[in-house]
Coordinates of C-alpha atoms and ligand atoms in Angstrom, one line a residue:
X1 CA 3.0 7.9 16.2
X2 CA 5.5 8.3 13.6
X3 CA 6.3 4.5 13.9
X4 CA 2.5 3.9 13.4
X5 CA 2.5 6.2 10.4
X6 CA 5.4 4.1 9.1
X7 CA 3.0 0.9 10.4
X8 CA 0.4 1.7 8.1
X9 CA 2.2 2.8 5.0
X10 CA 4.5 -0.2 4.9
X11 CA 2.7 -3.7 3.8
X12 CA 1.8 -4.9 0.9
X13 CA 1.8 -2.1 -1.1
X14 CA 5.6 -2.1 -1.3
X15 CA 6.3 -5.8 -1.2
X16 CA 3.9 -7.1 -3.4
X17 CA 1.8 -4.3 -5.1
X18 CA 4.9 -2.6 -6.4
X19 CA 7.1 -5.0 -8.0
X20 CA 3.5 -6.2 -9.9
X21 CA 3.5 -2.5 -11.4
X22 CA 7.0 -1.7 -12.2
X23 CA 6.7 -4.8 -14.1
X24 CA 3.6 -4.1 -15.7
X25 CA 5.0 -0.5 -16.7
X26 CA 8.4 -1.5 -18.3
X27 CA 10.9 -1.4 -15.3
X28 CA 13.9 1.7 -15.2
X29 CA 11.8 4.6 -16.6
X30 CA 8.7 3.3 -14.5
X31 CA 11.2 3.7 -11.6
X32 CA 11.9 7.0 -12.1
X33 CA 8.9 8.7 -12.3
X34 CA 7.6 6.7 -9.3
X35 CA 10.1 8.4 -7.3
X36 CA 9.4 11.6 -9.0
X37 CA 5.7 10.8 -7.6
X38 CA 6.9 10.2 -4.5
X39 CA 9.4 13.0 -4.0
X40 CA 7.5 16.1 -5.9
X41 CA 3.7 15.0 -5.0
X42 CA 3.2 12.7 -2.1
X43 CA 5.5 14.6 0.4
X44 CA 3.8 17.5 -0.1
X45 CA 0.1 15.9 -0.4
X46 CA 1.1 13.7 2.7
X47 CA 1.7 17.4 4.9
X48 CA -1.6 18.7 3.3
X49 CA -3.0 15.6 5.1
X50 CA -1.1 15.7 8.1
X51 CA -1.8 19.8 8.5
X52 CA -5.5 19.0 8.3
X53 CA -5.5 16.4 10.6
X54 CA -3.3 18.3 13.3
X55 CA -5.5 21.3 13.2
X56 CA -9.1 19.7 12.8
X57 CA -8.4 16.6 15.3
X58 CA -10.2 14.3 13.9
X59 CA -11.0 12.2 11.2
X60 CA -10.8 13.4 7.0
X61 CA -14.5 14.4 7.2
X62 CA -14.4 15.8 11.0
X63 CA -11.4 17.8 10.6
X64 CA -12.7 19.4 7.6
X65 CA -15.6 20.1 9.5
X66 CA -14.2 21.6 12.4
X67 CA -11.6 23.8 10.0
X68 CA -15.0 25.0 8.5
X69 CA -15.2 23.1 5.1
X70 CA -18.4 23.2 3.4
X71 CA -20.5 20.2 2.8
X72 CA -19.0 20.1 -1.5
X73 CA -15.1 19.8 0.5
X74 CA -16.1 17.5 2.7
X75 CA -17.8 14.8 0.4
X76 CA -13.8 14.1 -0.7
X77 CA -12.9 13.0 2.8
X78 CA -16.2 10.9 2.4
X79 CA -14.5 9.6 -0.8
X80 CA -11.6 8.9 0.7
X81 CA -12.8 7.0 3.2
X82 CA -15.2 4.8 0.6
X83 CA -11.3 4.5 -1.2
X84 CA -9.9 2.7 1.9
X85 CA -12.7 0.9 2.6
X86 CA -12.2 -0.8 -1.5
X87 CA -8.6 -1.2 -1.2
X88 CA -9.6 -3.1 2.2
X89 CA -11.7 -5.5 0.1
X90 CA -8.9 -6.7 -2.2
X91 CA -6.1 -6.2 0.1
X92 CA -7.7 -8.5 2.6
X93 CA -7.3 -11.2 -0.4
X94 CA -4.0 -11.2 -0.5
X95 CA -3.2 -11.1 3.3
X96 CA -5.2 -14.4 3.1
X97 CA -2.5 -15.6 0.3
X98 CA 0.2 -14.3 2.6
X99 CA -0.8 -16.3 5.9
X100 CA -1.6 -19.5 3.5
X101 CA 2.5 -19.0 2.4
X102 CA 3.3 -18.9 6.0
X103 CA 1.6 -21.6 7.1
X104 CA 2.6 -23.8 3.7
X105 CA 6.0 -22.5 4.9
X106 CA 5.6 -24.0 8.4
X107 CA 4.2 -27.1 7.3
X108 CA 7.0 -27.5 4.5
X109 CA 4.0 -28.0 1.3
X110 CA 5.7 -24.9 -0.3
X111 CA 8.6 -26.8 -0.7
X112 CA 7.7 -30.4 -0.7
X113 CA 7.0 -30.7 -4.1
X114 CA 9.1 -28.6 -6.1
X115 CA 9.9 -29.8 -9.6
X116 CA 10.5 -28.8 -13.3
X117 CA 6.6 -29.6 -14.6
X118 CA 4.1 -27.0 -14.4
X119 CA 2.0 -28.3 -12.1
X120 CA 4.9 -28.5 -9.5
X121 CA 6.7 -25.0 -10.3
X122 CA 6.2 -22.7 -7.7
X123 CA 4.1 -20.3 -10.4
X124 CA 1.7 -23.6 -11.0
X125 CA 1.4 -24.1 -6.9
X126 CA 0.4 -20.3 -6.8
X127 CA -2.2 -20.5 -10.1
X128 CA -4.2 -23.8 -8.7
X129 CA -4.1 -21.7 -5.3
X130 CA -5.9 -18.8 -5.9
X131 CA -8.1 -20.2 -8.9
X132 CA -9.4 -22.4 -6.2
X133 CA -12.7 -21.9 -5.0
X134 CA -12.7 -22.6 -1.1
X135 CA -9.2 -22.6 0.4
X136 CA -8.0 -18.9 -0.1
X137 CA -11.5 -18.2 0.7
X138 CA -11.0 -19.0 4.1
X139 CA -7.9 -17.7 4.3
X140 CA -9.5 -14.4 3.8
X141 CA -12.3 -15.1 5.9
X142 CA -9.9 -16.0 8.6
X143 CA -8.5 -13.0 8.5
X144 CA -11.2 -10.7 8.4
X145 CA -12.1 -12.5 11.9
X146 CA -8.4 -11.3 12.9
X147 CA -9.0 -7.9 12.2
X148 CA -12.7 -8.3 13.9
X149 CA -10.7 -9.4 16.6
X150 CA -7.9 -7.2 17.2
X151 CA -10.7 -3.9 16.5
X152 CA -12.7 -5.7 19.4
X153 CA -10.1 -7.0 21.7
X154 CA -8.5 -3.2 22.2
X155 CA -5.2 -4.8 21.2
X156 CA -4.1 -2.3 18.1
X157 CA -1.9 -0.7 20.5
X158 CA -0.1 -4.5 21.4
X159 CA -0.1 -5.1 17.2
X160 CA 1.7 -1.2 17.1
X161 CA 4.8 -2.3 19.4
X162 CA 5.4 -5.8 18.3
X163 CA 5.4 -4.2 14.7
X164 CA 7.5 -1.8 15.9
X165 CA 10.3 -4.4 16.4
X166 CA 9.0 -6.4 13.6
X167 CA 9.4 -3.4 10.9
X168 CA 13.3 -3.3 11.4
X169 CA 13.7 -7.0 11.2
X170 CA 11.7 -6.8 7.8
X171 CA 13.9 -4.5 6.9
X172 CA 17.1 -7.0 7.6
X173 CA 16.0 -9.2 5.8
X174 CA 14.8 -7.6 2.4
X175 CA 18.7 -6.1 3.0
X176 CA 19.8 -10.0 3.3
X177 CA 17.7 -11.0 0.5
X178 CA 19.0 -7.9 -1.6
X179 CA 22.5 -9.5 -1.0
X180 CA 21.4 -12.5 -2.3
X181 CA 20.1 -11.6 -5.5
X182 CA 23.3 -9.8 -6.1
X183 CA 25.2 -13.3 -7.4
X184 CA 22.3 -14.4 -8.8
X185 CA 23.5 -15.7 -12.8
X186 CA 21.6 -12.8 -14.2
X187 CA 21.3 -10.4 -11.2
X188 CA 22.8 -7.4 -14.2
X189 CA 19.3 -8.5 -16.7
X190 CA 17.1 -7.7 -13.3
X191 CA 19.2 -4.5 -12.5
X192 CA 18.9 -3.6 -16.1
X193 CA 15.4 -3.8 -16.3
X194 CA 14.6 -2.4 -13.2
X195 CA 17.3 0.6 -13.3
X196 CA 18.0 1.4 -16.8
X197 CA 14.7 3.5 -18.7
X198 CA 13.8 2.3 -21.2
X199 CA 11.6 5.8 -22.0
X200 CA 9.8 4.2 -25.3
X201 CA 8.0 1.7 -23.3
X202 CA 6.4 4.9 -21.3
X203 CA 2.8 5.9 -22.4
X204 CA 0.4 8.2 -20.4
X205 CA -1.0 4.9 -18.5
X206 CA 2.7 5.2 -17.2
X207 CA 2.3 8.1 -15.4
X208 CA -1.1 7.0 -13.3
X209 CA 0.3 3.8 -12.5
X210 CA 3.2 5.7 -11.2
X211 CA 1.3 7.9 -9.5
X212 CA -1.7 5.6 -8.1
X213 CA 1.1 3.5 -6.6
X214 CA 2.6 6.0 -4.8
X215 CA -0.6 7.1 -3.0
X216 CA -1.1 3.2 -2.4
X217 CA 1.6 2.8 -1.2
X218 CA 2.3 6.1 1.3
X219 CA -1.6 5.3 2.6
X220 CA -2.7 9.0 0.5
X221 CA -5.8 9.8 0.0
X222 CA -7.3 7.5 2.5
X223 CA -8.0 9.5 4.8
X224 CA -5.9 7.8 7.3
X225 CA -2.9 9.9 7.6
X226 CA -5.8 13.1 8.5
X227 CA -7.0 10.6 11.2
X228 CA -3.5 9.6 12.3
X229 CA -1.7 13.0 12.8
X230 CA -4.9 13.9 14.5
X231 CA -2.9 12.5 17.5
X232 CA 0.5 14.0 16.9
X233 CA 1.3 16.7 19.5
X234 CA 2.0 20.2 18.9
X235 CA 5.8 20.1 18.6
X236 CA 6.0 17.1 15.8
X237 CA 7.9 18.7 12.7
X238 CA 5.7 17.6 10.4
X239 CA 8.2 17.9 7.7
X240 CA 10.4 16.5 8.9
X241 CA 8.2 13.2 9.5
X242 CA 6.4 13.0 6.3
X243 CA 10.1 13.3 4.5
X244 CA 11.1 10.2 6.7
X245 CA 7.9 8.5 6.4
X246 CA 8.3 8.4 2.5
X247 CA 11.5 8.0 2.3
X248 CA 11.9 4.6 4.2
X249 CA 8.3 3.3 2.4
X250 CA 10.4 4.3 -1.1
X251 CA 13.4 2.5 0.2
X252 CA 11.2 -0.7 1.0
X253 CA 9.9 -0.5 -2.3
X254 CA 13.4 -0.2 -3.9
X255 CA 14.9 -3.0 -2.0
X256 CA 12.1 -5.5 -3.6
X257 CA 12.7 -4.2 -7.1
X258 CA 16.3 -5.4 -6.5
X259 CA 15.5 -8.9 -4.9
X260 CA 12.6 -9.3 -7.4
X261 CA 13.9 -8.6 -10.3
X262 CA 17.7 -10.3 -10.6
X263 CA 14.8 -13.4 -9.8
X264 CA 13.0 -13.1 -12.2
X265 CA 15.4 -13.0 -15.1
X266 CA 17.9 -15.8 -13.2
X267 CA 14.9 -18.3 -12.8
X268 CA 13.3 -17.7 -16.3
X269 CA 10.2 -16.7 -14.7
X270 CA 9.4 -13.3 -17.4
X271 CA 7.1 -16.2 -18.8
X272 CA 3.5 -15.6 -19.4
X273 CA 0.6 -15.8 -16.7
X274 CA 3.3 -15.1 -13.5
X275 CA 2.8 -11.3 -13.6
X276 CA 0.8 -9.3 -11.6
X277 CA -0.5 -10.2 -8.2
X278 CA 1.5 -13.1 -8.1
X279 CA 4.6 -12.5 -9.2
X280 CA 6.1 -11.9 -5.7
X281 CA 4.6 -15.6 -4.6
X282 CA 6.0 -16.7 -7.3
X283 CA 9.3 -15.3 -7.4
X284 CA 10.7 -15.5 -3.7
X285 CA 9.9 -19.2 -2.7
X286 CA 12.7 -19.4 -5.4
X287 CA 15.0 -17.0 -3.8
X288 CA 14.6 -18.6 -0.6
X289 CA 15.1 -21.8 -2.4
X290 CA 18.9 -20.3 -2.9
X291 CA 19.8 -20.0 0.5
X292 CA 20.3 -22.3 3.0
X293 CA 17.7 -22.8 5.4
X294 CA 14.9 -21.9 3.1
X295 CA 12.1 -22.7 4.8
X296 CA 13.6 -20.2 8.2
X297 CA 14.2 -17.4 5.8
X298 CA 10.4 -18.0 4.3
X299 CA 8.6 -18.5 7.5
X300 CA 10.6 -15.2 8.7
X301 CA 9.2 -13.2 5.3
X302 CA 6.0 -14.4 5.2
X303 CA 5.8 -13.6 9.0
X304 CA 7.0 -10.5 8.9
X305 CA 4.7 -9.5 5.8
X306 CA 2.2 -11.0 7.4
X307 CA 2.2 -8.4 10.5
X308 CA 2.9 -5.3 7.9
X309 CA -0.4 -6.4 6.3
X310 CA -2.1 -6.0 9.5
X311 CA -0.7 -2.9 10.4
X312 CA -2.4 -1.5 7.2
X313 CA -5.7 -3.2 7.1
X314 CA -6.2 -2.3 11.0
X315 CA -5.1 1.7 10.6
X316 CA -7.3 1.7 7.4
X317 CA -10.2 0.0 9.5
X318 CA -9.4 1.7 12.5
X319 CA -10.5 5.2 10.3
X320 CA -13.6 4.3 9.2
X321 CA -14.6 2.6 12.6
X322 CA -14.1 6.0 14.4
X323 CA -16.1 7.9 11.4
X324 CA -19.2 5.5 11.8
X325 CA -19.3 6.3 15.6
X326 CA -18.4 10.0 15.1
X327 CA -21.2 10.1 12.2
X328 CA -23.7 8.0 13.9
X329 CA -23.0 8.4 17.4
X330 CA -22.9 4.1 17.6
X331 CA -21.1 2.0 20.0
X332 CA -17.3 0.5 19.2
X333 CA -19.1 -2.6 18.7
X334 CA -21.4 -1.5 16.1
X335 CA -19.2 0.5 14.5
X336 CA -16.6 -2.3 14.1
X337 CA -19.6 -4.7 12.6
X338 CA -21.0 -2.4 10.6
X339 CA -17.4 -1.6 9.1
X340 CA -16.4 -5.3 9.2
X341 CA -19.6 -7.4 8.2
X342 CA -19.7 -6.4 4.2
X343 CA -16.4 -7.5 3.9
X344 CA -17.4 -11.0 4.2
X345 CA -19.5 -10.6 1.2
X346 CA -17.0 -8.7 -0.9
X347 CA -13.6 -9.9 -0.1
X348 CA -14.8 -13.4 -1.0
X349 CA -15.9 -12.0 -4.5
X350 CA -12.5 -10.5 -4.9
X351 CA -10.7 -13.6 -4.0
X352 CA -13.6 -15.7 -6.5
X353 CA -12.5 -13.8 -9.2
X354 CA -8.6 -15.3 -9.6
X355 CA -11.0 -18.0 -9.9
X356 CA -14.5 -19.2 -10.3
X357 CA -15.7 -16.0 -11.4
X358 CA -12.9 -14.6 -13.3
X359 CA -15.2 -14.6 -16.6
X360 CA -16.9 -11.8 -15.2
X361 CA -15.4 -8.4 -16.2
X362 CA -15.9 -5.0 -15.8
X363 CA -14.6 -2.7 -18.4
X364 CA -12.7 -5.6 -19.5
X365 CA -10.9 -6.0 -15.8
X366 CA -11.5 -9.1 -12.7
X367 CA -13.5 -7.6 -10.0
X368 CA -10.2 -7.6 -8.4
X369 CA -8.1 -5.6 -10.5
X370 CA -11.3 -3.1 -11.2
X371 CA -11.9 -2.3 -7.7
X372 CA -8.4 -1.9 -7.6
X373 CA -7.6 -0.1 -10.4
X374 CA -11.3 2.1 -9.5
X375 CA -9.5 2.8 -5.9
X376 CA -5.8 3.6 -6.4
X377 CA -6.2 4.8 -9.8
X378 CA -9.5 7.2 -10.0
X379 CA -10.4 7.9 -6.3
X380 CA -6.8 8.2 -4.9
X381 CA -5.6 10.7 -7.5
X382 CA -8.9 12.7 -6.5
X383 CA -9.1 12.8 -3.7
X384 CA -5.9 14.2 -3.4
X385 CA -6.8 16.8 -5.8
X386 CA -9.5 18.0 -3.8
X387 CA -7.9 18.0 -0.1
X388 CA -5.0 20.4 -1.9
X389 CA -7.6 22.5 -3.2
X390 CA -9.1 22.9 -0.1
X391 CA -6.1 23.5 1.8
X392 CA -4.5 25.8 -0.8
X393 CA -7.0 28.2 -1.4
X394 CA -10.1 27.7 0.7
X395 CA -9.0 26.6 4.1
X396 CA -8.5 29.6 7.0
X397 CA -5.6 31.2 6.2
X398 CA -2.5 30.6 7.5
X399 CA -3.1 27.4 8.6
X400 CA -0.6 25.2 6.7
X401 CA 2.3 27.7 7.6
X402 CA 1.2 27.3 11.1
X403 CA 1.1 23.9 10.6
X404 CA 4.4 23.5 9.1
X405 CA 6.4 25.7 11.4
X406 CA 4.7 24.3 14.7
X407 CA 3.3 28.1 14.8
X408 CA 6.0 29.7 14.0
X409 CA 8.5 27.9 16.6
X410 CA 10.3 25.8 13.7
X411 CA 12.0 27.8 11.1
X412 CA 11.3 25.9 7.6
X413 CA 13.1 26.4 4.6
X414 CA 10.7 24.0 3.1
X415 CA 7.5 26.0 3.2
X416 CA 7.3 27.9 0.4
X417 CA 7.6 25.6 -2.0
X418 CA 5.6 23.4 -0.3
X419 CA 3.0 25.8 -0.5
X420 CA 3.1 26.2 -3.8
X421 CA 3.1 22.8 -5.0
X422 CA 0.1 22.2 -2.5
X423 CA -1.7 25.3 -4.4
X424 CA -0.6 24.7 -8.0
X425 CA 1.5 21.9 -9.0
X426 CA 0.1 18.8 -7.2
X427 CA -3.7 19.9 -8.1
X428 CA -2.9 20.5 -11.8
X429 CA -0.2 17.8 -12.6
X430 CA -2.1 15.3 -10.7
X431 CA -5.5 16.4 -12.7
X432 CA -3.3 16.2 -15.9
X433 CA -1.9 12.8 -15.0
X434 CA -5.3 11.4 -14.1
X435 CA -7.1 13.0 -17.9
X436 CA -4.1 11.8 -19.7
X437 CA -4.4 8.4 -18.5
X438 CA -7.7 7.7 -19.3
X439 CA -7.3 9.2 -22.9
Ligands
LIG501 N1 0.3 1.9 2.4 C1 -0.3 0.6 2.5 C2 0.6 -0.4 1.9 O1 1.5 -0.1 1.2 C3 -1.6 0.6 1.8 C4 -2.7 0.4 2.6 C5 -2.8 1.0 3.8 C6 -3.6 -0.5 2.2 C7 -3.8 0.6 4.6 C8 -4.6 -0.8 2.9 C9 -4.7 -0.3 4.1 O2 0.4 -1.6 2.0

């Protein structure tokens, strides 16, 4: 179970979501306090969500349920459900984008015509991609049908182990990759950026980027780590795995600031219009374009990502399939269509808006990065807020020490403070973080 936890919060989020951000948000200081995130809240929120899920059995609305949370506590495992379920959308997107780079990769396209005018760099290939109407489309599509698929076909388990040998290999080869970028020309102007804060760029936005991220990318506030640990037996030290769990996502994370970056200044590409969601398709075809055997070493990554992409969609999913047929009392069938079937309208919208509709706006965002920005940033944060409230002051008592210490049987030196950050700081600096960003 811990490798699926591991499964879920590994994918995207790391590899192409964070990079995107800690460019966004000025690099070194960005860094910091999205470790800080990581370290001081999602630990701790991740074992509030983890303790619930242990002792309720069940999913973010049933466990709250069964621990005896009133209707008012339980609409935010509702919410955090409905967040999944919008990160879903989007996400699904750029899993289309990845398998379209694998199979450009296999094919040799991504490489075939790689020259110095625009139309032929690698950041015009991926701007006439996604700005086109049909094909990433059906990339999306395509994979939404995979997902149908692999819900329907009972083969999550079969996705679980080969990712499970698939994870470490990823790993590999970010550390190859990582080696790499160090002799790139201007590998130091990518460390620099990326490691040395530069505190006057930080603004309160900062801080819920920072924090938004983190709950992306350690699958918070989804309501899939309740649904998950619902299934880890009694003696799991719970600590001890949601420490690991981050830890390794934060590492991933790291390890593509350090290829990404040293890119990025070496191949000029801190030019307009290549931030953002595509900045990772942009940047590592060129990396891979420094080592021999390119096309190997991209087919590999793309892969790879590929397969951590599915992990994710599939245990976000997976969550709200088993809370329309806990709910509703519907077959696996329904349940899967009735989870699955919307996407086909809105994933295609998200994926129209890099494109055909990209005029239309809300709040002066792309449907894309409002439903994103609406998920990680607003709902996430939230959520969050709520499930430690719950836990810290309302739920029976006793519970979250119990849960901790396996009963009593593990001694702790962790759950104090623990405790006390799920009681006061993570409810009150996350609530300040989330007011002062939207100031
Ligand atoms: N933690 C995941 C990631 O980093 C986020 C996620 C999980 C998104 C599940 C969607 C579904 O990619």
């Amino acid at each position: 179970m811990i490798a699926a936890t591991v499964g879920s919060a590994v994918g995207l989020g790391n590899i192409w979501r964070f990079p995107a951000v800690a460019q966004a948000n000025g690099g070194g200081a960005f860094l910091i306090i999205y470790i800080g995130c990581v370290i001081l809240l999602g630990i701790p929120v991740m074992l509030a969500e983890f303790s619930i899920g242990r002792a309720g059995k069940s999913d973010a609305i049933g466990s709250m349920k069964s621990l005896g949370a009133g209707k008012g506590w339980r609409s935010f495992g509702g919410l955090s459900i409905m967040a999944a379920y919008l990160i879903l959308s989007f996400y699904m997107v750029v899993v289309g984008w990845t398998v379209e780079y694998l199979w450009e990769s296999i094919t040799g396209e991504l490489y075939a015509n790689v020259g110095p005018d625009m139309k032929s760099t690698f950041a015009g290939h991926m701007k006439e991609y996604i700005s086109d109407t049909w094909t990433p489309m059906v990339a999306t599509v395509i994979m939404i049908v995979i997902n149908i698929g692999v819900l329907l076909g009972g083969v999550q388990k079969g996705i679980e182990r080969l990712s499970n040998w698939l994870m470490p290999v990823l790993f590999v080869l970010l550390v190859v990759f990582c080696i790499r970028a160090l002799s790139f020309e201007k590998a130091l102007e990518g460390y620099t950026f990326f490691l040395r804060p530069d505190w006057s760029v930080v603004t309160s936005g900062t801080f819920i980027s920072a924090l938004g991220q983190a709950f992306f990318s350690l699958s918070l506030g989804m309501g899939v780590l309740v649904t998950y640990s619902s299934y880890f037996p009694g003696d799991t030290n719970l600590t001890k795995t949601a420490v690991t769990v981050s830890l390794l996502d934060l590492l991933v994370a790291v390890m593509m600031g350090l290829i990404i970056f040293p890119a990025v200044m070496s191949f000029g590409l801190n030019g307009e219009g290549i931030e953002g969601a595509t900045l990772v398709f942009v940047t590592l075809p060129e990396v891979f374009m420094q080592m021999h055997g390119t096309q190997i070493w991209s087919i590999l990554f793309f892969l790879l990502l590929a397969v951590a992409a599915l992990t994710s969609t599939i245990s976000v999913a997976e969550v709200a399939v088993a809370c329309i047929r806990d709910r509703f009392k519907v077959s696996r069938l329904k349940a899967v269509l009735i989870v699955m079937l919307p996407l086909f309208v809105i994933s295609p919208i998200c994926s129209l808006s890099q494109g055909a509709l990209s005029g239309v706006t809300i709040f002066g965002l792309s449907i894309f990065n409002f439903l994103d920005t609406l998920a990680t940033n607003v709902l996430l944060p939230v959520v969050s807020i709520g499930l430690c409230i719950w836990l810290g002051w309302f739920a029976p008592k006793g519970l979250l020490s119990d849960q901790l210490s396996n009963a009593g049987s593990l001694k702790t030196r962790l759950a104090l403070p623990i405790r006390f950050i799920i009681r006061w700081i993570a409810p009150l600096l996350i609530l300040t973080v989330f007011i002062c960003g939207f100031l």
